[in-house]
Structure formats: C-alpha cells, structure tokens
Coordinates of N, CA and C in Angstrom, one line a residue:
Chain A
G5 N -7.4 -18.7 2.2 CA -7.0 -17.3 2.4 C -6.7 -17.0 3.8
G6 N -6.2 -15.8 4.0 CA -5.8 -15.4 5.3 C -6.3 -14.0 5.6
I7 N -5.9 -13.5 6.8 CA -6.4 -12.1 7.1 C -5.3 -11.4 8.0
I8 N -5.3 -10.1 7.9 CA -4.4 -9.3 8.8 C -5.3 -8.5 9.7
T9 N -5.1 -8.7 11.0 CA -6.0 -8.0 11.9 C -5.1 -6.9 12.7
Q10 N -5.6 -5.7 12.6 CA -5.0 -4.6 13.3 C -5.8 -4.1 14.5
T11 N -5.2 -3.9 15.6 CA -5.9 -3.4 16.8 C -5.0 -2.3 17.4
P12 N -5.7 -1.2 17.9 CA -7.2 -1.0 17.8 C -7.5 -0.4 16.4
K13 N -8.8 -0.3 16.0 CA -9.2 0.3 14.8 C -9.0 1.8 14.9
F14 N -9.3 2.4 16.0 CA -9.2 3.8 16.3 C -8.4 4.0 17.5
L15 N -7.5 5.0 17.5 CA -6.6 5.3 18.7 C -6.6 6.8 18.8
I16 N -7.0 7.2 20.0 CA -6.9 8.6 20.4 C -5.9 8.8 21.5
G17 N -4.9 9.6 21.2 CA -3.8 9.8 22.2 C -3.6 11.2 22.6
Q18 N -2.8 11.5 23.6 CA -2.5 12.8 24.0 C -1.1 13.1 23.6
E19 N -0.8 14.4 23.4 CA 0.6 14.8 23.0 C 1.6 14.3 24.0
G20 N 2.7 13.7 23.5 CA 3.7 13.2 24.3 C 3.5 11.7 24.8
Q21 N 2.4 11.2 24.5 CA 2.0 9.8 25.0 C 2.7 8.8 24.1
K22 N 3.0 7.7 24.7 CA 3.6 6.5 24.0 C 2.4 5.6 23.6
L23 N 2.3 5.3 22.3 CA 1.1 4.6 21.8 C 1.6 3.3 21.1
T24 N 0.9 2.2 21.3 CA 1.3 0.9 20.6 C 0.2 0.4 19.7
L25 N 0.5 0.1 18.5 CA -0.4 -0.5 17.5 C 0.0 -1.9 17.3
K26 N -1.0 -2.8 17.2 CA -0.7 -4.2 17.0 C -1.2 -4.8 15.7
C27 N -0.5 -5.8 15.2 CA -0.9 -6.4 14.0 C -0.7 -8.0 14.1
Q28 N -1.6 -8.7 13.6 CA -1.5 -10.2 13.5 C -1.9 -10.6 12.1
Q29 N -1.1 -11.6 11.6 CA -1.5 -12.2 10.3 C -1.4 -13.7 10.4
N30 N -2.4 -14.4 9.7 CA -2.4 -15.8 9.7 C -2.1 -16.4 8.3
F31 N -1.4 -15.6 7.5 CA -1.0 -16.1 6.2 C 0.3 -17.0 6.3
N32 N 0.9 -17.0 7.5 CA 2.2 -17.6 7.7 C 3.3 -16.9 6.8
H33 N 3.2 -15.6 6.6 CA 4.1 -14.9 5.8 C 5.4 -14.6 6.6
D34 N 6.5 -14.5 5.9 CA 7.8 -14.2 6.6 C 7.9 -12.7 6.8
T35 N 7.5 -11.9 5.8 CA 7.8 -10.5 5.8 C 6.6 -9.7 6.2
M36 N 6.8 -8.7 7.1 CA 5.7 -7.8 7.5 C 6.2 -6.4 7.5
Y37 N 5.2 -5.5 7.3 CA 5.5 -4.1 7.1 C 4.6 -3.2 7.9
W38 N 5.1 -2.0 8.3 CA 4.2 -0.9 8.8 C 4.4 0.3 7.9
Y39 N 3.2 0.7 7.4 CA 3.2 1.9 6.6 C 2.3 3.0 7.3
R40 N 2.7 4.3 7.0 CA 1.9 5.4 7.4 C 1.3 6.0 6.2
Q41 N 0.0 6.3 6.2 CA -0.8 6.9 5.1 C -1.3 8.2 5.5
D42 N -0.8 9.2 4.8 CA -1.3 10.6 5.0 C -1.9 11.0 3.7
S43 N -3.0 11.8 3.8 CA -3.7 12.3 2.6 C -2.7 13.1 1.7
G44 N -2.6 12.7 0.4 CA -1.8 13.3 -0.5 C -0.3 12.9 -0.5
K45 N 0.0 12.0 0.4 CA 1.4 11.6 0.5 C 1.6 10.1 0.3
G46 N 0.6 9.4 0.0 CA 0.7 8.0 -0.3 C 1.1 7.2 0.9
L47 N 1.8 6.1 0.7 CA 2.2 5.2 1.7 C 3.7 5.4 2.0
R48 N 4.0 5.6 3.2 CA 5.5 5.7 3.6 C 5.8 4.6 4.5
L49 N 6.9 3.9 4.2 CA 7.3 2.7 5.0 C 8.0 3.2 6.3
I50 N 7.5 2.6 7.4 CA 8.1 3.0 8.7 C 9.1 1.9 9.1
Y51 N 8.7 0.7 9.2 CA 9.5 -0.4 9.6 C 9.1 -1.6 8.8
Y52 N 10.0 -2.6 8.5 CA 9.6 -3.9 8.0 C 10.5 -4.9 8.7
S53 N 10.1 -6.2 8.5 CA 10.7 -7.3 9.2 C 10.7 -8.5 8.2
I54 N 11.8 -9.0 7.9 CA 11.8 -10.1 6.9 C 11.7 -11.5 7.5
T55 N 11.8 -11.5 8.8 CA 11.6 -12.8 9.6 C 11.5 -12.5 11.0
E56 N 11.1 -13.5 11.8 CA 10.9 -13.3 13.2 C 12.2 -12.7 13.9
N57 N 12.0 -11.7 14.7 CA 13.1 -11.1 15.5 C 13.9 -10.2 14.6
D58 N 13.6 -10.0 13.3 CA 14.3 -9.1 12.4 C 13.6 -7.8 12.4
L59 N 14.4 -6.7 12.3 CA 13.8 -5.3 12.2 C 14.6 -4.5 11.2
Q60 N 14.0 -3.9 10.2 CA 14.6 -3.0 9.3 C 13.9 -1.7 9.2
K61 N 14.7 -0.6 9.3 CA 14.1 0.7 9.2 C 13.7 1.1 7.8
G62 N 12.5 1.7 7.7 CA 12.1 2.3 6.5 C 12.5 3.7 6.3
D63 N 11.7 4.4 5.5 CA 12.0 5.8 5.2 C 11.6 6.8 6.3
L64 N 10.7 6.3 7.2 CA 10.0 7.2 8.2 C 10.2 6.7 9.6
S65 N 11.3 6.0 9.9 CA 11.4 5.3 11.2 C 11.6 6.2 12.4
E66 N 12.0 7.5 12.2 CA 12.3 8.3 13.4 C 11.0 8.6 14.1
G67 N 11.0 8.4 15.4 CA 9.8 8.7 16.2 C 9.0 7.4 16.4
Y68 N 9.5 6.3 15.9 CA 8.8 5.0 16.0 C 9.7 3.9 16.5
D69 N 9.2 2.9 17.1 CA 9.9 1.7 17.4 C 9.0 0.5 16.9
A70 N 9.6 -0.6 16.7 CA 8.8 -1.8 16.2 C 9.3 -3.0 16.9
S71 N 8.5 -4.1 16.9 CA 8.9 -5.3 17.5 C 8.2 -6.5 16.8
R72 N 9.0 -7.5 16.4 CA 8.5 -8.7 15.8 C 8.7 -9.8 16.7
E73 N 7.7 -10.0 17.6 CA 7.8 -11.0 18.7 C 7.8 -12.4 18.2
K74 N 6.9 -12.6 17.2 CA 6.8 -13.9 16.6 C 6.4 -13.7 15.2
K75 N 6.4 -14.8 14.4 CA 6.2 -14.7 13.0 C 4.9 -14.1 12.6
S76 N 3.9 -14.3 13.4 CA 2.5 -13.9 13.1 C 2.2 -12.5 13.6
S77 N 3.1 -11.9 14.4 CA 2.7 -10.6 14.9 C 3.9 -9.5 14.8
F78 N 3.4 -8.3 14.6 CA 4.3 -7.2 14.4 C 3.7 -5.9 15.0
S79 N 4.4 -5.4 16.0 CA 3.8 -4.2 16.7 C 4.6 -2.9 16.4
L80 N 3.9 -1.8 16.5 CA 4.5 -0.5 16.2 C 4.2 0.4 17.4
T81 N 5.3 1.1 17.8 CA 5.1 2.1 18.9 C 5.4 3.5 18.5
V82 N 4.5 4.4 18.7 CA 4.8 5.8 18.5 C 5.4 6.3 19.8
T83 N 6.6 6.7 19.8 CA 7.3 6.9 21.0 C 6.9 8.2 21.7
S84 N 6.4 9.2 21.0 CA 5.9 10.4 21.6 C 5.0 11.1 20.6
A85 N 3.7 10.9 20.8 CA 2.7 11.4 19.9 C 2.8 12.9 19.7
Q86 N 2.6 13.4 18.5 CA 2.7 14.8 18.2 C 1.3 15.4 18.2
K87 N 1.1 16.6 18.8 CA -0.2 17.2 18.8 C -0.7 17.5 17.5
N88 N -2.0 17.2 17.3 CA -2.8 17.4 16.1 C -2.4 16.4 15.0
E89 N -1.6 15.4 15.3 CA -1.3 14.4 14.4 C -2.5 13.5 14.0
M90 N -2.7 13.3 12.7 CA -3.7 12.4 12.3 C -3.2 11.6 11.1
A91 N -3.3 10.3 11.2 CA -2.8 9.5 10.2 C -3.4 8.1 10.3
V92 N -3.3 7.3 9.2 CA -3.7 5.9 9.2 C -2.5 5.1 9.1
F93 N -2.4 4.1 10.0 CA -1.2 3.2 10.0 C -1.7 1.8 9.4
L94 N -1.0 1.4 8.4 CA -1.4 0.1 7.7 C -0.3 -0.9 7.9
C95 N -0.8 -2.1 8.4 CA 0.1 -3.2 8.5 C -0.1 -4.1 7.3
A96 N 1.0 -4.7 6.9 CA 0.9 -5.6 5.7 C 1.9 -6.7 5.8
S97 N 1.7 -7.7 5.0 CA 2.6 -8.9 5.0 C 2.7 -9.5 3.6
S98 N 3.8 -10.2 3.4 CA 4.0 -10.9 2.1 C 4.9 -12.0 2.3
I99 N 5.0 -12.9 1.2 CA 5.9 -14.0 1.2 C 7.4 -13.4 1.3
G100 N 7.5 -12.3 0.6 CA 8.8 -11.6 0.7 C 9.6 -11.6 -0.6
T101 N 9.1 -12.2 -1.6 CA 9.7 -12.2 -2.9 C 9.2 -11.0 -3.7
A102 N 9.9 -10.5 -4.7 CA 9.5 -9.3 -5.4 C 8.3 -9.5 -6.3
N103 N 8.0 -10.8 -6.7 CA 7.0 -11.0 -7.6 C 5.6 -11.3 -7.0
T104 N 5.6 -11.2 -5.7 CA 4.3 -11.5 -5.0 C 3.7 -10.3 -4.4
E105 N 2.4 -10.4 -4.2 CA 1.6 -9.2 -3.8 C 1.8 -9.1 -2.3
V106 N 1.5 -7.9 -1.8 CA 1.5 -7.5 -0.4 C 0.0 -7.5 0.1
F107 N -0.3 -8.1 1.2 CA -1.6 -8.1 1.7 C -1.7 -7.1 2.9
F108 N -2.8 -6.3 2.9 CA -2.9 -5.3 3.9 C -4.0 -5.5 4.9
G109 N -3.8 -5.0 6.1 CA -4.9 -4.8 7.1 C -5.7 -3.6 6.8
K110 N -6.8 -3.4 7.6 CA -7.7 -2.3 7.3 C -7.2 -1.0 8.0
G111 N -6.2 -1.0 8.8 CA -5.6 0.2 9.3 C -6.0 0.5 10.7
T112 N -5.2 1.3 11.4 CA -5.5 1.9 12.7 C -5.4 3.4 12.4
R113 N -6.5 4.1 12.8 CA -6.6 5.6 12.6 C -6.2 6.3 13.9
L114 N -5.2 7.0 13.8 CA -4.6 7.7 15.0 C -5.0 9.2 15.0
T115 N -5.5 9.7 16.1 CA -5.7 11.1 16.3 C -5.1 11.5 17.6
V116 N -4.3 12.5 17.6 CA -3.6 13.0 18.8 C -4.2 14.4 19.1
V117 N -4.7 14.5 20.4 CA -5.4 15.7 20.8 C -4.5 16.5 21.7
Chain B
A8 N 18.2 3.6 -7.6 CA 17.0 3.9 -6.8 C 15.8 3.6 -7.7
Q9 N 14.7 3.3 -7.1 CA 13.5 3.0 -7.8 C 12.4 4.0 -7.4
S10 N 11.5 4.4 -8.2 CA 10.4 5.3 -7.9 C 9.2 5.1 -8.7
V11 N 8.1 5.5 -8.2 CA 6.8 5.4 -8.9 C 6.1 6.8 -8.9
T12 N 5.6 7.2 -10.0 CA 5.0 8.5 -10.1 C 3.6 8.3 -10.6
Q13 N 2.6 8.8 -9.9 CA 1.2 8.9 -10.4 C 0.9 10.3 -10.5
P14 N 0.9 10.9 -11.7 CA 0.8 12.3 -11.9 C -0.5 12.9 -11.6
D15 N -1.6 12.1 -11.5 CA -2.9 12.7 -11.3 C -3.3 12.3 -9.8
A16 N -3.5 13.3 -9.0 CA -3.9 13.1 -7.6 C -5.4 12.7 -7.6
R17 N -6.2 13.2 -8.5 CA -7.6 13.0 -8.5 C -8.1 13.0 -10.0
V18 N -9.0 12.0 -10.3 CA -9.6 11.9 -11.6 C -11.1 11.8 -11.4
T19 N -11.8 12.5 -12.2 CA -13.3 12.5 -12.1 C -13.9 12.1 -13.4
V20 N -14.7 11.1 -13.5 CA -15.3 10.6 -14.7 C -16.8 10.3 -14.5
S21 N -17.6 10.2 -15.5 CA -19.0 9.9 -15.4 C -19.1 8.4 -15.6
E22 N -20.1 7.8 -14.9 CA -20.4 6.4 -15.0 C -20.6 6.0 -16.5
G23 N -20.0 4.9 -16.9 CA -20.0 4.4 -18.2 C -18.9 4.9 -19.1
A24 N -18.2 5.9 -18.7 CA -17.1 6.4 -19.5 C -15.9 5.5 -19.3
S25 N -14.9 5.6 -20.3 CA -13.7 4.9 -20.2 C -12.7 5.6 -19.2
L26 N -11.7 4.8 -18.8 CA -10.8 5.3 -17.7 C -9.4 5.0 -18.0
Q27 N -8.5 5.9 -17.8 CA -7.1 5.6 -17.8 C -6.4 6.3 -16.6
L28 N -5.8 5.5 -15.7 CA -5.0 6.1 -14.6 C -3.5 5.9 -14.9
R29 N -2.8 7.0 -14.8 CA -1.4 6.9 -15.3 C -0.4 6.5 -14.2
C30 N 0.6 5.8 -14.6 CA 1.7 5.4 -13.7 C 3.0 5.4 -14.5
K31 N 4.0 6.1 -14.0 CA 5.3 6.1 -14.5 C 6.3 5.5 -13.5
Y32 N 7.2 4.8 -13.9 CA 8.2 4.2 -13.0 C 9.6 4.5 -13.4
S33 N 10.5 4.4 -12.4 CA 11.9 4.6 -12.7 C 12.7 3.4 -12.1
Y34 N 13.3 2.7 -12.9 CA 14.1 1.5 -12.4 C 15.0 1.1 -13.6
S35 N 16.2 0.6 -13.3 CA 17.2 0.4 -14.3 C 16.8 -0.9 -15.1
A36 N 16.2 -1.9 -14.5 CA 15.9 -3.1 -15.2 C 14.3 -3.2 -15.3
T37 N 13.9 -4.3 -15.7 CA 12.4 -4.5 -15.8 C 11.9 -4.9 -14.4
P38 N 11.0 -4.1 -13.9 CA 10.5 -4.3 -12.5 C 9.3 -5.2 -12.5
Y39 N 8.9 -5.6 -11.3 CA 7.6 -6.2 -11.1 C 6.6 -5.1 -10.8
L40 N 5.5 -5.0 -11.5 CA 4.6 -3.9 -11.3 C 3.2 -4.3 -10.9
F41 N 2.6 -3.5 -10.0 CA 1.3 -3.9 -9.5 C 0.4 -2.6 -9.5
W42 N -0.9 -2.9 -9.5 CA -1.9 -1.9 -9.2 C -2.8 -2.5 -8.0
Y43 N -3.0 -1.6 -7.0 CA -3.8 -1.9 -5.9 C -4.9 -0.9 -5.8
V44 N -6.0 -1.3 -5.2 CA -7.2 -0.4 -5.0 C -7.5 -0.3 -3.5
Q45 N -7.8 0.9 -3.0 CA -8.2 1.0 -1.6 C -9.6 1.7 -1.6
Y46 N -10.6 0.9 -1.1 CA -11.9 1.4 -0.9 C -12.0 2.1 0.5
P47 N -12.9 3.0 0.7 CA -13.0 3.7 2.0 C -12.9 2.8 3.2
R48 N -12.0 3.2 4.1 CA -11.9 2.6 5.4 C -11.4 1.1 5.3
Q49 N -10.7 0.8 4.2 CA -10.2 -0.5 3.9 C -8.7 -0.5 3.7
G50 N -8.1 -1.6 3.7 CA -6.7 -1.7 3.3 C -6.6 -1.8 1.8
L51 N -5.4 -1.9 1.3 CA -5.2 -2.0 -0.2 C -5.5 -3.5 -0.6
Q52 N -6.0 -3.6 -1.8 CA -6.3 -4.9 -2.4 C -5.7 -5.0 -3.8
L53 N -5.1 -6.1 -4.2 CA -4.5 -6.2 -5.5 C -5.5 -6.3 -6.6
L54 N -5.2 -5.4 -7.6 CA -6.1 -5.5 -8.8 C -5.4 -6.3 -9.9
L55 N -4.1 -6.1 -10.1 CA -3.4 -6.9 -11.2 C -1.9 -6.7 -11.0
K56 N -1.2 -7.6 -11.7 CA 0.3 -7.5 -11.6 C 0.9 -7.9 -12.9
Y57 N 2.1 -7.4 -13.1 CA 2.9 -7.7 -14.3 C 4.3 -8.2 -14.0
Y58 N 4.7 -9.3 -14.6 CA 6.1 -9.7 -14.4 C 6.9 -9.7 -15.7
S59 N 6.3 -10.3 -16.7 CA 6.9 -10.4 -18.0 C 5.9 -10.9 -19.0
G60 N 6.3 -11.0 -20.3 CA 5.4 -11.5 -21.3 C 4.5 -10.5 -21.9
D61 N 3.3 -10.9 -22.2 CA 2.3 -10.0 -22.8 C 2.2 -8.7 -22.0
P62 N 2.4 -7.6 -22.6 CA 2.4 -6.3 -21.9 C 1.0 -5.9 -21.4
V63 N 0.0 -6.5 -21.9 CA -1.3 -6.2 -21.4 C -1.8 -7.3 -20.4
V64 N -2.1 -6.9 -19.2 CA -2.5 -7.8 -18.2 C -3.9 -7.5 -17.8
Q65 N -4.6 -8.6 -17.5 CA -6.0 -8.5 -17.1 C -6.0 -8.6 -15.6
G66 N -7.0 -7.9 -15.0 CA -7.1 -8.0 -13.5 C -8.6 -8.2 -13.1
V67 N -8.9 -8.0 -11.9 CA -10.2 -8.2 -11.4 C -11.1 -7.1 -11.8
N68 N -12.4 -7.4 -11.9 CA -13.4 -6.3 -12.1 C -13.2 -5.6 -13.4
S69 N -12.7 -6.3 -14.5 CA -12.5 -5.8 -15.8 C -11.5 -4.7 -16.0
F70 N -10.6 -4.6 -15.0 CA -9.5 -3.7 -15.1 C -8.4 -4.4 -15.9
E71 N -7.6 -3.6 -16.7 CA -6.4 -4.1 -17.3 C -5.4 -3.0 -17.3
A72 N -4.1 -3.4 -17.5 CA -3.0 -2.4 -17.5 C -2.1 -2.8 -18.6
E73 N -1.4 -1.8 -19.2 CA -0.5 -2.0 -20.3 C 0.9 -1.5 -19.8
F74 N 1.9 -2.5 -19.9 CA 3.3 -2.1 -19.6 C 3.9 -1.6 -20.9
S75 N 4.7 -0.6 -20.7 CA 5.5 -0.1 -21.8 C 6.9 0.2 -21.3
K76 N 7.9 -0.6 -21.8 CA 9.3 -0.4 -21.4 C 9.8 0.9 -21.9
S77 N 9.5 1.2 -23.2 CA 10.0 2.4 -23.8 C 9.6 3.7 -23.1
N78 N 8.3 3.6 -22.6 CA 7.8 4.8 -21.9 C 7.9 4.7 -20.4
S79 N 8.4 3.6 -19.9 CA 8.5 3.4 -18.4 C 7.2 3.6 -17.8
S80 N 6.1 3.0 -18.3 CA 4.8 3.3 -17.9 C 4.0 2.0 -17.6
F81 N 3.0 2.1 -16.8 CA 2.1 0.9 -16.5 C 0.8 1.5 -16.2
H82 N 0.1 1.9 -17.2 CA -1.2 2.6 -17.1 C -2.4 1.6 -16.9
L83 N -3.3 2.0 -16.0 CA -4.4 1.2 -15.7 C -5.6 1.7 -16.5
Q84 N -6.4 0.7 -17.0 CA -7.5 1.1 -17.9 C -8.8 0.3 -17.6
K85 N -9.9 0.9 -17.9 CA -11.2 0.2 -17.8 C -12.1 0.8 -18.9
A86 N -12.8 0.0 -19.6 CA -13.6 0.4 -20.7 C -14.8 1.2 -20.3
S87 N -15.4 0.8 -19.2 CA -16.7 1.4 -18.8 C -16.7 1.4 -17.2
V88 N -16.6 2.5 -16.6 CA -16.5 2.5 -15.1 C -17.9 2.5 -14.5
H89 N -18.0 2.1 -13.3 CA -19.2 2.0 -12.5 C -19.0 2.9 -11.3
W90 N -20.1 3.4 -10.7 CA -19.9 4.3 -9.5 C -19.2 3.5 -8.4
S91 N -19.3 2.2 -8.3 CA -18.6 1.5 -7.2 C -17.1 1.4 -7.5
D92 N -16.6 1.9 -8.6 CA -15.2 1.9 -8.8 C -14.5 3.1 -8.1
S93 N -15.3 4.0 -7.6 CA -14.8 5.1 -6.8 C -13.9 4.6 -5.7
A94 N -12.7 5.0 -5.7 CA -11.7 4.5 -4.7 C -10.4 5.2 -4.9
V95 N -9.4 4.8 -4.2 CA -8.0 5.3 -4.4 C -7.2 4.2 -5.0
Y96 N -6.5 4.5 -6.1 CA -5.7 3.5 -6.8 C -4.2 3.8 -6.7
F97 N -3.5 2.7 -6.3 CA -2.0 2.8 -6.1 C -1.3 2.0 -7.1
C98 N -0.3 2.5 -7.7 CA 0.7 1.8 -8.6 C 1.9 1.5 -7.7
A99 N 2.5 0.3 -7.9 CA 3.6 -0.1 -7.0 C 4.6 -0.9 -7.8
L100 N 5.8 -0.9 -7.4 CA 7.0 -1.5 -8.1 C 7.8 -2.3 -7.1
S101 N 8.2 -3.5 -7.5 CA 9.1 -4.3 -6.7 C 10.2 -4.7 -7.6
S102 N 11.4 -5.0 -7.0 CA 12.5 -5.5 -7.8 C 13.2 -6.6 -7.1
G103 N 13.9 -7.5 -7.8 CA 14.5 -8.7 -7.3 C 15.5 -8.4 -6.1
G104 N 15.3 -9.1 -5.1 CA 16.2 -9.0 -3.9 C 15.9 -7.8 -3.0
N105 N 14.8 -7.1 -3.3 CA 14.4 -6.0 -2.5 C 13.1 -6.3 -1.8
Y106 N 13.1 -6.3 -0.5 CA 11.9 -6.6 0.2 C 10.9 -5.4 0.3
K107 N 11.3 -4.3 -0.2 CA 10.5 -3.1 0.0 C 9.9 -2.6 -1.2
P108 N 8.6 -3.0 -1.4 CA 7.9 -2.4 -2.6 C 7.8 -0.9 -2.5
T109 N 7.8 -0.2 -3.6 CA 7.7 1.2 -3.7 C 6.3 1.6 -4.2
F110 N 5.6 2.4 -3.5 CA 4.2 2.8 -3.9 C 4.2 4.2 -4.4
G111 N 3.3 4.5 -5.4 CA 3.0 5.8 -5.8 C 2.2 6.5 -4.8
K112 N 1.9 7.8 -5.0 CA 1.1 8.5 -4.0 C -0.4 8.3 -4.1
G113 N -0.8 7.6 -5.1 CA -2.2 7.2 -5.3 C -3.0 8.2 -6.1
T114 N -4.0 7.7 -6.8 CA -5.0 8.6 -7.6 C -6.3 8.3 -7.1
S115 N -7.0 9.3 -6.6 CA -8.4 9.2 -6.1 C -9.3 9.3 -7.3
L116 N -10.1 8.2 -7.5 CA -11.1 8.2 -8.6 C -12.5 8.5 -8.1
V117 N -13.1 9.4 -8.7 CA -14.5 9.7 -8.4 C -15.3 9.5 -9.6
V118 N -16.3 8.6 -9.5 CA -17.2 8.3 -10.6 C -18.6 8.9 -10.3
H119 N -19.0 9.8 -11.1 CA -20.4 10.4 -10.9 C -21.4 9.5 -11.6
P120 N -22.5 9.2 -10.9 CA -23.6 8.4 -11.4 C -24.2 9.0 -12.7

C-alpha cells in the first residue's frame, strides 16, 4: 500500500497572503489532483497533472497556481487568500485510467483571518 | 458532459435500520461508477466500484450498490447500519479517456444509536 501526505494539516493565513500547500505520494502514480471541499458543495477540481511537469486546469483554477516538480509531489499555491475563507484542500492520486480508484490524503484545512 | 447527482444532502437513520443512499448520473455511455466514504477529518476512501457485469456489486463493510442503466442510477445500500457508519458518502463517475472523475456533492449520514 501507499500513502498521500499533505502538509501542513492546518494553515492560517492573512488576507492577500500567498499560501502554499504541499502533497507527496508514494504510490508511484502518474496522475495527481487538487480538490477544494466546501460544506454543501462537494469536491471541486482545482488542478490536475497526468504526469511529471504536466498541469491541467480544473473547474476552479482561478486564484490558484500548481506545480508538479516530480512524479511524487504536487503543490498548490493560493495566490491571494480571501478574507474569511475556510475550506479543506484534498490532494489525490491515481494510476490515471478511468476504471481505477482515486486515493486521497487527509487534507489541509485553510482559514483566512 | 457527465454529471453526478446525490439528491439527499443529509440522511438520518437509527442503528440497525436499513439504508439507501441515492445516486443518479448523466453520461451517454456506460460509465465507471464508484462510492467513496469520508470519515471526520479524513480523506475519501473507496467503498466499492462498478465497471460491468452483475449490476449488484459488493463492497467493504457490508455495503453494496445496484447499477441501473434504465434509471441512470447507482444507489448504495446496507441492510443494517451501525453508528460507526456515520460519515459523508460520495458517488463518483469516470469515463474512458477522461482523467477527471466527477463527484457528487455528498450525502451526510447520521446514525442514531
């Protein structure tokens, strides 16, 4: 088995601040994802990457940047944190074929004050 | 375009009762369908998946789901729930050649002891 590690677990930022979330996986998966989870809105895809150095925009990419430095890591940057924003950011990975499951990390909880 | 609808945001049942969580999908062909569970402060974990064949699939922890092409549905069922089943349940859809699984908004299950 493998694991997806997200750091930090909790992130408190100030309005306008640039914040970076990190994700590491040891499944040796090609595809990685960043999702935002808000109460009542389910999971919304921010960015995904089908291989090292690849980046694809999801449905919610505005206000975010991402970077896939190597196969095992995928980072997400909030370019300008919005006041009173609260959300959970989930990193995930998969082999990348449609019939395989997606594995998730435990999330980073963001609060902007 | 593909979509997943979970019509019930919250379901409350008593321990020992039977359970059905509803999922409807929209996709032109037969999709790959999944149910995931999210326990508090955790990432999502796979419960079961359907690709083809027998429309009733078995999953972990005595959960099962039934695929219906005519109704475009993939409902999750359990004969007798336990308080530890309290969690958020997500239905998801993948299609061939598409790296982006589509998730429903989730159903929060509350099991009263």
